[in-house]
Amino acid sequence: MEEVLSLAEMETGSRGEIVRIDGGEGTVRKLWVLGVVPGKKIEKVSSILGKGPVVIRLGQQEIALGRGVAQRILVRVER
């Protein structure tokens, strides 16, 4: 059974595939420039429970995203 969670809800160290971004055009465009788009495989590197940025690994780069943005990125979590 596959599980879809927001990036903010994922456990640190989890991997998955971005399935959808629930955001306005500006947010989606900024993420697109960073390569954070549906179909991309990511790994959640770190976050502080309930506050602060969420850090993801996308290929060879690490990207820090605000928690509000991370809540809008839906990921199919690998089991």
PDB file of C-alpha atoms in Angstrom:
ATOM      1  CA  MET A   1       0.000   0.000   0.000  1.00  0.00           C
ATOM      2  CA  GLU A   2       1.431   3.363  -0.969  1.00  0.00           C
ATOM      3  CA  GLU A   3       1.252   6.318   1.342  1.00  0.00           C
ATOM      4  CA  VAL A   4       1.043   9.950   0.230  1.00  0.00           C
ATOM      5  CA  LEU A   5       2.156  12.513   2.806  1.00  0.00           C
ATOM      6  CA  SER A   6       3.171  16.129   2.748  1.00  0.00           C
ATOM      7  CA  LEU A   7       6.909  16.674   2.818  1.00  0.00           C
ATOM      8  CA  ALA A   8       6.487  18.228   6.280  1.00  0.00           C
ATOM      9  CA  GLU A   9       4.851  15.005   7.576  1.00  0.00           C
ATOM     10  CA  MET A  10       7.493  12.631   6.206  1.00  0.00           C
ATOM     11  CA  GLU A  11      10.015  11.129   8.593  1.00  0.00           C
ATOM     12  CA  THR A  12      13.632  12.226   8.318  1.00  0.00           C
ATOM     13  CA  GLY A  13      15.534   9.775   6.112  1.00  0.00           C
ATOM     14  CA  SER A  14      12.415   8.813   4.134  1.00  0.00           C
ATOM     15  CA  ARG A  15      12.478   8.770   0.351  1.00  0.00           C
ATOM     16  CA  GLY A  16       9.715   9.199  -2.151  1.00  0.00           C
ATOM     17  CA  GLU A  17       8.437  10.694  -5.370  1.00  0.00           C
ATOM     18  CA  ILE A  18       6.764  14.076  -5.593  1.00  0.00           C
ATOM     19  CA  VAL A  19       3.207  13.568  -6.837  1.00  0.00           C
ATOM     20  CA  ARG A  20       1.667  17.041  -6.529  1.00  0.00           C
ATOM     21  CA  ILE A  21       2.324  20.589  -5.388  1.00  0.00           C
ATOM     22  CA  ASP A  22      -0.675  22.401  -3.909  1.00  0.00           C
ATOM     23  CA  GLY A  23       0.390  25.985  -4.310  1.00  0.00           C
ATOM     24  CA  GLY A  24      -0.144  29.114  -6.262  1.00  0.00           C
ATOM     25  CA  GLU A  25       1.564  29.856  -9.542  1.00  0.00           C
ATOM     26  CA  GLY A  26       4.400  31.765  -7.848  1.00  0.00           C
ATOM     27  CA  THR A  27       5.201  28.942  -5.432  1.00  0.00           C
ATOM     28  CA  VAL A  28       5.068  26.317  -8.157  1.00  0.00           C
ATOM     29  CA  ARG A  29       7.322  28.421 -10.400  1.00  0.00           C
ATOM     30  CA  LYS A  30       9.941  28.922  -7.649  1.00  0.00           C
ATOM     31  CA  LEU A  31       9.976  25.195  -6.912  1.00  0.00           C
ATOM     32  CA  TRP A  32      10.206  24.379 -10.628  1.00  0.00           C
ATOM     33  CA  VAL A  33      13.348  26.526 -10.905  1.00  0.00           C
ATOM     34  CA  LEU A  34      14.870  24.482  -8.050  1.00  0.00           C
ATOM     35  CA  GLY A  35      13.905  21.217  -9.769  1.00  0.00           C
ATOM     36  CA  VAL A  36      11.231  20.376  -7.196  1.00  0.00           C
ATOM     37  CA  VAL A  37       8.556  19.081  -9.577  1.00  0.00           C
ATOM     38  CA  PRO A  38       6.151  16.137  -9.740  1.00  0.00           C
ATOM     39  CA  GLY A  39       7.906  12.919 -10.740  1.00  0.00           C
ATOM     40  CA  LYS A  40      11.207  13.793  -9.014  1.00  0.00           C
ATOM     41  CA  LYS A  41      12.638  11.439  -6.382  1.00  0.00           C
ATOM     42  CA  ILE A  42      13.618  13.111  -3.119  1.00  0.00           C
ATOM     43  CA  GLU A  43      14.941  12.252   0.315  1.00  0.00           C
ATOM     44  CA  LYS A  44      14.040  14.186   3.459  1.00  0.00           C
ATOM     45  CA  VAL A  45      17.365  15.001   5.090  1.00  0.00           C
ATOM     46  CA  SER A  46      16.294  16.933   8.184  1.00  0.00           C
ATOM     47  CA  SER A  47      13.729  19.074   9.908  1.00  0.00           C
ATOM     48  CA  ILE A  48      13.000  20.380  13.366  1.00  0.00           C
ATOM     49  CA  LEU A  49       9.693  19.095  14.719  1.00  0.00           C
ATOM     50  CA  GLY A  50       7.008  21.719  14.225  1.00  0.00           C
ATOM     51  CA  LYS A  51       9.255  24.601  13.154  1.00  0.00           C
ATOM     52  CA  GLY A  52      12.081  25.699  10.929  1.00  0.00           C
ATOM     53  CA  PRO A  53      13.062  24.607   7.446  1.00  0.00           C
ATOM     54  CA  VAL A  54      12.759  21.162   5.915  1.00  0.00           C
ATOM     55  CA  VAL A  55      15.891  20.038   4.068  1.00  0.00           C
ATOM     56  CA  ILE A  56      15.592  17.660   1.119  1.00  0.00           C
ATOM     57  CA  ARG A  57      18.124  15.984  -1.144  1.00  0.00           C
ATOM     58  CA  LEU A  58      17.311  16.166  -4.827  1.00  0.00           C
ATOM     59  CA  GLY A  59      19.992  14.393  -6.830  1.00  0.00           C
ATOM     60  CA  GLN A  60      23.317  15.771  -5.588  1.00  0.00           C
ATOM     61  CA  GLN A  61      21.937  19.015  -4.138  1.00  0.00           C
ATOM     62  CA  GLU A  62      20.335  19.772  -0.792  1.00  0.00           C
ATOM     63  CA  ILE A  63      17.537  22.332  -0.651  1.00  0.00           C
ATOM     64  CA  ALA A  64      16.030  23.989   2.439  1.00  0.00           C
ATOM     65  CA  LEU A  65      12.327  24.755   2.156  1.00  0.00           C
ATOM     66  CA  GLY A  66      10.097  26.651   4.548  1.00  0.00           C
ATOM     67  CA  ARG A  67       7.643  24.531   6.506  1.00  0.00           C
ATOM     68  CA  GLY A  68       4.644  26.184   4.811  1.00  0.00           C
ATOM     69  CA  VAL A  69       5.978  25.243   1.381  1.00  0.00           C
ATOM     70  CA  ALA A  70       6.872  21.729   2.592  1.00  0.00           C
ATOM     71  CA  GLN A  71       3.247  21.216   3.659  1.00  0.00           C
ATOM     72  CA  ARG A  72       2.117  21.884   0.073  1.00  0.00           C
ATOM     73  CA  ILE A  73       4.429  19.275  -1.505  1.00  0.00           C
ATOM     74  CA  LEU A  74       2.795  15.832  -1.575  1.00  0.00           C
ATOM     75  CA  VAL A  75       5.083  12.822  -1.781  1.00  0.00           C
ATOM     76  CA  ARG A  76       4.421   9.127  -2.456  1.00  0.00           C
ATOM     77  CA  VAL A  77       6.591   7.615   0.272  1.00  0.00           C
ATOM     78  CA  GLU A  78       8.688   4.549  -0.588  1.00  0.00           C
ATOM     79  CA  ARG A  79       8.307   1.546   1.681  1.00  0.00           C
TER      80      ARG A  79
END
